[in-house]
Coordinates of N, CA, C and O in Angstrom, one line a residue:
M12 N 209.9 167.3 152.9 CA 208.9 167.8 152.0 C 208.7 166.9 150.8 O 209.7 166.4 150.3
A13 N 207.5 166.7 150.4 CA 207.2 165.8 149.4 C 207.7 166.1 148.0 O 208.4 165.3 147.4
N14 N 207.5 167.4 147.5 CA 208.0 167.8 146.2 C 208.1 169.3 146.2 O 207.7 170.0 147.1
K15 N 208.6 169.8 145.1 CA 208.8 171.3 145.0 C 207.5 172.0 145.1 O 207.4 173.1 145.8
A16 N 206.5 171.6 144.5 CA 205.2 172.3 144.5 C 204.6 172.4 145.9 O 204.1 173.4 146.3
T17 N 204.7 171.3 146.6 CA 204.2 171.2 148.0 C 205.1 172.2 148.9 O 204.5 172.9 149.7
E18 N 206.4 172.2 148.6 CA 207.2 173.1 149.4 C 206.9 174.5 149.1 O 206.8 175.4 150.1
I19 N 206.7 174.9 147.9 CA 206.3 176.2 147.5 C 205.0 176.6 148.2 O 204.9 177.7 148.7
M20 N 204.0 175.8 148.1 CA 202.7 176.0 148.7 C 202.9 176.3 150.2 O 202.3 177.2 150.8
A21 N 203.7 175.5 150.9 CA 203.9 175.6 152.3 C 204.5 177.0 152.6 O 204.0 177.7 153.5
E22 N 205.5 177.3 151.9 CA 206.2 178.6 152.1 C 205.2 179.8 151.9 O 205.2 180.8 152.6
N23 N 204.4 179.7 150.8 CA 203.5 180.8 150.5 C 202.4 180.9 151.5 O 202.0 182.0 151.8
I24 N 201.9 179.8 152.0 CA 200.8 179.9 153.0 C 201.4 180.6 154.3 O 200.8 181.5 154.8
K25 N 202.6 180.2 154.6 CA 203.3 180.8 155.8 C 203.5 182.3 155.5 O 203.3 183.1 156.4
L26 N 203.9 182.7 154.3 CA 204.2 184.1 154.0 C 202.9 184.9 154.1 O 202.9 185.9 154.8
Y27 N 201.8 184.4 153.6 CA 200.5 185.2 153.6 C 199.9 185.1 155.0 O 199.2 186.1 155.4
L28 N 200.1 184.1 155.8 CA 199.7 184.1 157.2 C 200.4 185.3 157.9 O 199.8 186.1 158.6
N29 N 201.7 185.3 157.7 CA 202.6 186.4 158.4 C 202.2 187.8 157.9 O 202.0 188.7 158.7
K30 N 202.0 187.9 156.6 CA 201.6 189.3 156.0 C 200.3 189.7 156.6 O 200.1 190.9 156.7
N31 N 199.4 188.8 156.9 CA 198.1 189.2 157.3 C 197.9 189.1 158.8 O 196.8 189.3 159.4
G32 N 199.0 188.9 159.5 CA 199.0 188.8 161.0 C 198.1 187.7 161.5 O 197.5 187.8 162.5
K33 N 198.1 186.6 160.8 CA 197.3 185.4 161.1 C 198.1 184.3 161.6 O 199.3 184.2 161.3
T34 N 197.5 183.4 162.3 CA 198.2 182.2 162.8 C 197.5 181.0 162.1 O 196.4 181.1 161.6
P35 N 198.2 179.8 162.2 CA 197.5 178.6 161.7 C 196.1 178.4 162.4 O 195.2 178.0 161.8
S36 N 196.1 178.7 163.7 CA 194.8 178.6 164.5 C 193.7 179.5 163.9 O 192.6 179.1 163.9
N37 N 194.1 180.7 163.5 CA 193.1 181.6 162.8 C 192.6 180.9 161.6 O 191.4 180.9 161.3
L38 N 193.5 180.3 160.8 CA 193.1 179.7 159.5 C 192.1 178.5 159.8 O 191.1 178.4 159.1
I39 N 192.4 177.8 160.8 CA 191.6 176.6 161.2 C 190.2 177.1 161.6 O 189.2 176.6 161.1
A40 N 190.2 178.1 162.5 CA 188.9 178.6 163.0 C 188.1 179.3 161.9 O 186.9 179.1 161.8
D41 N 188.8 180.2 161.2 CA 188.1 181.1 160.2 C 187.5 180.3 159.0 O 186.5 180.6 158.5
L42 N 188.3 179.3 158.6 CA 187.9 178.5 157.4 C 187.3 177.2 157.7 O 186.8 176.5 156.8
G43 N 187.3 176.7 158.9 CA 186.7 175.5 159.3 C 187.5 174.3 158.7 O 186.9 173.3 158.3
I44 N 188.8 174.4 158.6 CA 189.6 173.3 158.1 C 190.2 172.6 159.2 O 190.6 173.2 160.2
K45 N 190.4 171.3 159.1 CA 190.9 170.4 160.1 C 192.4 170.9 160.4 O 193.1 171.2 159.5
R46 N 192.7 170.8 161.7 CA 194.0 171.2 162.2 C 195.1 170.4 161.5 O 196.1 170.9 161.0
S47 N 194.9 169.1 161.4 CA 195.9 168.2 160.8 C 196.1 168.6 159.3 O 197.2 168.5 158.8
T48 N 195.0 169.0 158.6 CA 195.1 169.3 157.2 C 196.0 170.6 157.1 O 196.9 170.6 156.2
V49 N 195.7 171.6 157.9 CA 196.5 172.9 157.8 C 197.9 172.6 158.1 O 198.8 173.1 157.4
Y50 N 198.2 171.9 159.1 CA 199.6 171.6 159.5 C 200.3 170.7 158.4 O 201.5 170.9 158.2
N51 N 199.6 169.8 157.8 CA 200.2 169.1 156.7 C 200.6 170.0 155.5 O 201.6 169.8 154.9
W52 N 199.7 171.0 155.2 CA 200.1 172.0 154.2 C 201.3 172.7 154.6 O 202.2 172.9 153.8
L53 N 201.3 173.2 155.9 CA 202.4 174.1 156.3 C 203.7 173.3 156.4 O 204.8 173.9 156.3
N54 N 203.7 172.0 156.7 CA 204.9 171.2 156.8 C 205.3 170.6 155.5 O 206.2 169.8 155.4
G55 N 204.5 170.9 154.4 CA 204.8 170.3 153.1 C 204.5 168.8 153.0 O 205.1 168.1 152.1
V56 N 203.6 168.3 153.8 CA 203.3 166.9 153.8 C 202.3 166.6 152.7 O 202.3 165.6 152.0
S57 N 201.3 167.6 152.5 CA 200.3 167.4 151.5 C 200.0 168.8 150.8 O 200.5 169.8 151.3
Y58 N 199.3 168.7 149.7 CA 199.0 169.9 148.9 C 197.5 170.1 148.9 O 196.7 169.1 148.7
P59 N 197.1 171.3 149.1 CA 195.6 171.6 149.1 C 194.9 171.3 147.8 O 195.5 171.5 146.7
R60 N 193.7 170.8 147.8 CA 192.9 170.6 146.6 C 192.6 172.0 146.1 O 192.6 173.0 146.8
I61 N 192.1 172.1 144.8 CA 191.9 173.4 144.2 C 190.8 174.2 144.9 O 190.9 175.4 145.0
D62 N 189.8 173.5 145.5 CA 188.8 174.3 146.2 C 189.3 174.9 147.4 O 188.9 176.0 147.8
K63 N 190.3 174.3 148.1 CA 190.9 174.9 149.2 C 191.9 176.0 148.8 O 192.1 177.0 149.6
I64 N 192.6 175.8 147.7 CA 193.4 176.9 147.2 C 192.6 178.1 146.9 O 193.0 179.2 147.3
E65 N 191.5 178.0 146.3 CA 190.6 179.1 146.1 C 190.1 179.7 147.4 O 190.1 180.9 147.5
L66 N 189.8 178.9 148.4 CA 189.4 179.4 149.7 C 190.5 180.2 150.4 O 190.2 181.3 150.9
L67 N 191.7 179.6 150.3 CA 192.9 180.3 150.9 C 193.1 181.7 150.2 O 193.4 182.7 150.8
A68 N 193.1 181.6 148.8 CA 193.3 182.9 148.1 C 192.3 183.9 148.4 O 192.6 185.1 148.7
D69 N 191.0 183.6 148.5 CA 190.0 184.5 148.9 C 190.2 185.0 150.4 O 190.1 186.2 150.6
Y70 N 190.6 184.1 151.2 CA 190.9 184.5 152.6 C 192.0 185.5 152.8 O 191.9 186.5 153.5
F71 N 193.0 185.3 152.0 CA 194.2 186.3 152.0 C 194.0 187.5 151.1 O 194.8 188.4 151.1
G72 N 193.0 187.4 150.2 CA 192.8 188.5 149.3 C 193.8 188.6 148.2 O 194.3 189.6 147.8
I73 N 194.2 187.4 147.7 CA 195.2 187.2 146.7 C 194.7 186.3 145.6 O 193.6 185.8 145.7
T74 N 195.5 186.1 144.6 CA 195.1 185.2 143.5 C 195.6 183.8 143.8 O 196.5 183.6 144.7
K75 N 195.1 182.8 143.2 CA 195.5 181.4 143.4 C 197.0 181.3 142.9 O 197.8 180.6 143.6
A76 N 197.4 182.1 141.9 CA 198.8 182.0 141.4 C 199.7 182.5 142.5 O 200.9 182.0 142.6
D77 N 199.3 183.4 143.4 CA 200.1 183.9 144.5 C 200.5 182.8 145.4 O 201.5 182.8 146.1
L78 N 199.6 181.8 145.5 CA 199.8 180.6 146.4 C 200.7 179.6 145.8 O 201.5 178.9 146.5
V79 N 200.5 179.3 144.5 CA 201.2 178.2 143.9 C 202.5 178.5 143.2 O 203.3 177.6 142.9
E80 N 202.8 179.8 142.9 CA 204.0 180.1 142.2 C 205.1 180.4 143.2 O 204.9 180.9 144.3
D81 N 206.3 180.0 142.7 CA 207.5 180.2 143.5 C 207.9 181.7 143.5 O 208.2 182.3 142.4
K82 N 207.9 182.3 144.6 CA 208.2 183.8 144.7 C 209.6 184.0 145.1 O 210.1 185.1 145.2
T83 N 210.4 183.0 145.4 CA 211.8 183.2 145.9 C 212.7 183.8 144.8 O 213.5 184.6 145.2
E84 N 212.5 183.5 143.6 CA 213.4 184.1 142.5 C 213.1 185.6 142.5 O 214.0 186.4 142.3
T85 N 211.8 186.0 142.5 CA 211.5 187.4 142.5 C 212.1 188.1 143.7 O 212.6 189.1 143.6
N86 N 212.0 187.4 144.9 CA 212.5 188.0 146.1 C 214.1 188.1 146.1 O 214.6 189.1 146.6
K87 N 214.7 187.2 145.4 CA 216.2 187.2 145.3 C 216.6 188.4 144.5 O 217.7 189.0 144.7
K88 N 215.9 188.8 143.5 CA 216.2 189.9 142.6 C 216.0 191.2 143.3 O 216.5 192.2 142.9
S89 N 215.1 191.3 144.2 CA 214.8 192.5 144.9 C 215.7 192.7 146.1 O 216.5 191.9 146.4
T90 N 215.4 193.7 146.9 CA 216.2 194.0 148.1 C 215.7 193.1 149.2 O 216.3 193.1 150.3
G91 N 214.6 192.3 149.0 CA 214.1 191.5 150.1 C 213.0 192.2 150.9 O 212.5 191.7 151.8
K92 N 212.8 193.5 150.5 CA 211.8 194.3 151.3 C 210.6 194.6 150.4 O 210.8 194.8 149.2
E93 N 209.5 194.7 150.9 CA 208.3 195.0 150.2 C 208.2 196.5 149.9 O 208.6 197.3 150.8
P94 N 207.9 196.9 148.7 CA 207.7 198.4 148.5 C 206.6 198.9 149.3 O 205.6 198.3 149.6
V95 N 206.7 200.2 149.7 CA 205.7 200.8 150.5 C 205.0 201.9 149.7 O 205.7 202.7 149.0
D96 N 203.7 201.9 149.6 CA 202.9 202.9 148.9 C 202.8 204.0 149.9 O 201.9 204.0 150.8
L97 N 203.6 205.1 149.8 CA 203.6 206.2 150.7 C 202.3 206.9 150.7 O 201.8 207.4 151.8
D98 N 201.7 207.1 149.5 CA 200.5 207.8 149.5 C 199.4 207.1 150.3 O 198.7 207.7 151.1
K99 N 199.4 205.8 150.2 CA 198.4 205.0 151.0 C 198.7 205.0 152.5 O 197.9 205.2 153.3
A100 N 200.0 204.8 152.8 CA 200.4 204.8 154.2 C 200.2 206.1 154.9 O 199.8 206.2 156.0
L101 N 200.4 207.2 154.1 CA 200.2 208.5 154.8 C 198.8 209.0 154.7 O 198.4 209.9 155.5
S102 N 197.9 208.3 153.9 CA 196.5 208.7 153.9 C 195.7 207.9 154.9 O 194.6 208.4 155.2
E103 N 196.1 206.8 155.3 CA 195.3 205.9 156.2 C 195.6 206.2 157.6 O 196.8 206.5 158.0
E104 N 194.6 206.1 158.4 CA 194.7 206.3 159.9 C 195.7 205.3 160.5 O 195.6 204.1 160.3
G105 N 196.7 205.8 161.2 CA 197.6 204.9 162.0 C 198.5 204.1 161.2 O 199.1 203.2 161.7
M106 N 198.7 204.4 159.9 CA 199.5 203.5 159.1 C 201.0 203.9 159.0 O 201.8 203.2 158.6
A107 N 201.4 205.2 159.4 CA 202.7 205.6 159.2 C 203.4 205.9 160.5 O 202.7 206.5 161.4
M108 N 204.6 205.5 160.6 CA 205.4 205.7 161.9 C 206.7 206.3 161.5 O 207.3 206.1 160.5
F109 N 207.3 207.0 162.5 CA 208.7 207.5 162.4 C 209.3 207.4 163.8 O 208.7 207.8 164.7
D110 N 210.5 206.8 163.8 CA 211.2 206.7 165.1 C 210.4 205.9 166.1 O 210.4 206.3 167.3
G111 N 209.6 205.0 165.6 CA 208.8 204.1 166.5 C 207.5 204.8 167.0 O 206.8 204.2 167.8
Q112 N 207.2 206.0 166.5 CA 206.0 206.6 167.0 C 205.1 206.9 165.8 O 205.5 207.3 164.7
P113 N 203.7 206.8 165.9 CA 202.8 207.1 164.9 C 202.9 208.6 164.5 O 203.1 209.4 165.4
L114 N 202.8 208.9 163.2 CA 202.9 210.3 162.8 C 201.5 210.9 163.0 O 200.5 210.3 162.8
S115 N 201.5 212.2 163.4 CA 200.2 212.9 163.5 C 199.6 213.1 162.2 O 200.3 213.1 161.1
E116 N 198.3 213.3 162.1 CA 197.6 213.5 160.9 C 198.2 214.8 160.2 O 198.3 214.8 159.0
E117 N 198.5 215.8 161.0 CA 199.0 217.0 160.4 C 200.4 216.8 159.8 O 200.6 217.3 158.7
Y118 N 201.2 216.0 160.4 CA 202.6 215.7 159.8 C 202.4 214.9 158.6 O 203.1 215.1 157.6
K119 N 201.5 213.9 158.6 CA 201.3 213.1 157.4 C 200.8 213.9 156.2 O 201.3 213.8 155.1
R120 N 199.9 214.9 156.5 CA 199.4 215.8 155.4 C 200.6 216.6 154.9 O 200.7 216.8 153.6
A121 N 201.4 217.1 155.8 CA 202.6 217.9 155.3 C 203.5 217.1 154.5 O 204.0 217.6 153.4
L122 N 203.8 215.8 154.9 CA 204.7 215.0 154.1 C 204.1 214.7 152.7 O 204.8 214.7 151.7
L123 N 202.8 214.4 152.6 CA 202.1 214.2 151.4 C 202.2 215.4 150.5 O 202.4 215.3 149.3
A124 N 202.0 216.6 151.0 CA 202.0 217.8 150.3 C 203.5 218.0 149.7 O 203.6 218.4 148.5
M125 N 204.5 217.7 150.5 CA 205.8 217.9 150.1 C 206.1 216.9 148.9 O 206.7 217.2 147.9
L126 N 205.7 215.6 149.1 CA 205.9 214.6 148.0 C 205.2 215.0 146.7 O 205.8 214.8 145.6
N127 N 204.0 215.5 146.9 CA 203.2 215.9 145.7 C 203.9 217.1 145.0 O 203.9 217.1 143.7
T128 N 204.4 218.0 145.7 CA 205.1 219.2 145.2 C 206.3 218.7 144.4 O 206.6 219.1 143.3
M129 N 207.1 217.8 145.0 CA 208.3 217.3 144.3 C 207.9 216.5 143.1 O 208.6 216.6 142.1
K130 N 206.9 215.7 143.1 CA 206.4 215.0 141.9 C 206.0 216.0 140.8 O 206.4 215.8 139.7
D131 N 205.2 217.0 141.2 CA 204.7 218.0 140.2 C 205.9 218.8 139.6 O 205.8 219.2 138.5
N132 N 207.0 219.0 140.4 CA 208.1 219.7 139.9 C 209.1 218.8 139.1 O 210.2 219.2 138.7
G133 N 208.8 217.5 139.0 CA 209.6 216.6 138.3 C 210.8 216.1 138.9 O 211.8 215.7 138.3
K134 N 210.9 216.2 140.2 CA 212.1 215.8 141.0 C 212.1 214.4 141.4 O 211.1 213.8 141.6

């Protein structure tokens, strides 16, 4: 890898590809970027120009800072797992699972009601 900034960018692009269920091929096709350019970024050989950083940020729905900043220190301080917004997960179709099976809409409503009751009671 060329330098720390290039390494950070490579890791962050990989992170957001994974988080969004995308592959380098998706990035190439969706954004019209040359294959060699994308793989140079992913391998830390080169660093994207600012217009491409903006394009990537828009594509992933994140800020430019999310791509250029080192997230590893933040991750080391946490459990290594992303927090889950239960309200959102239980409110959206097909977003919540238990024991490998999707929760029924009725069960999700019951869980939300229970959580809201606990919140309202200050527990």
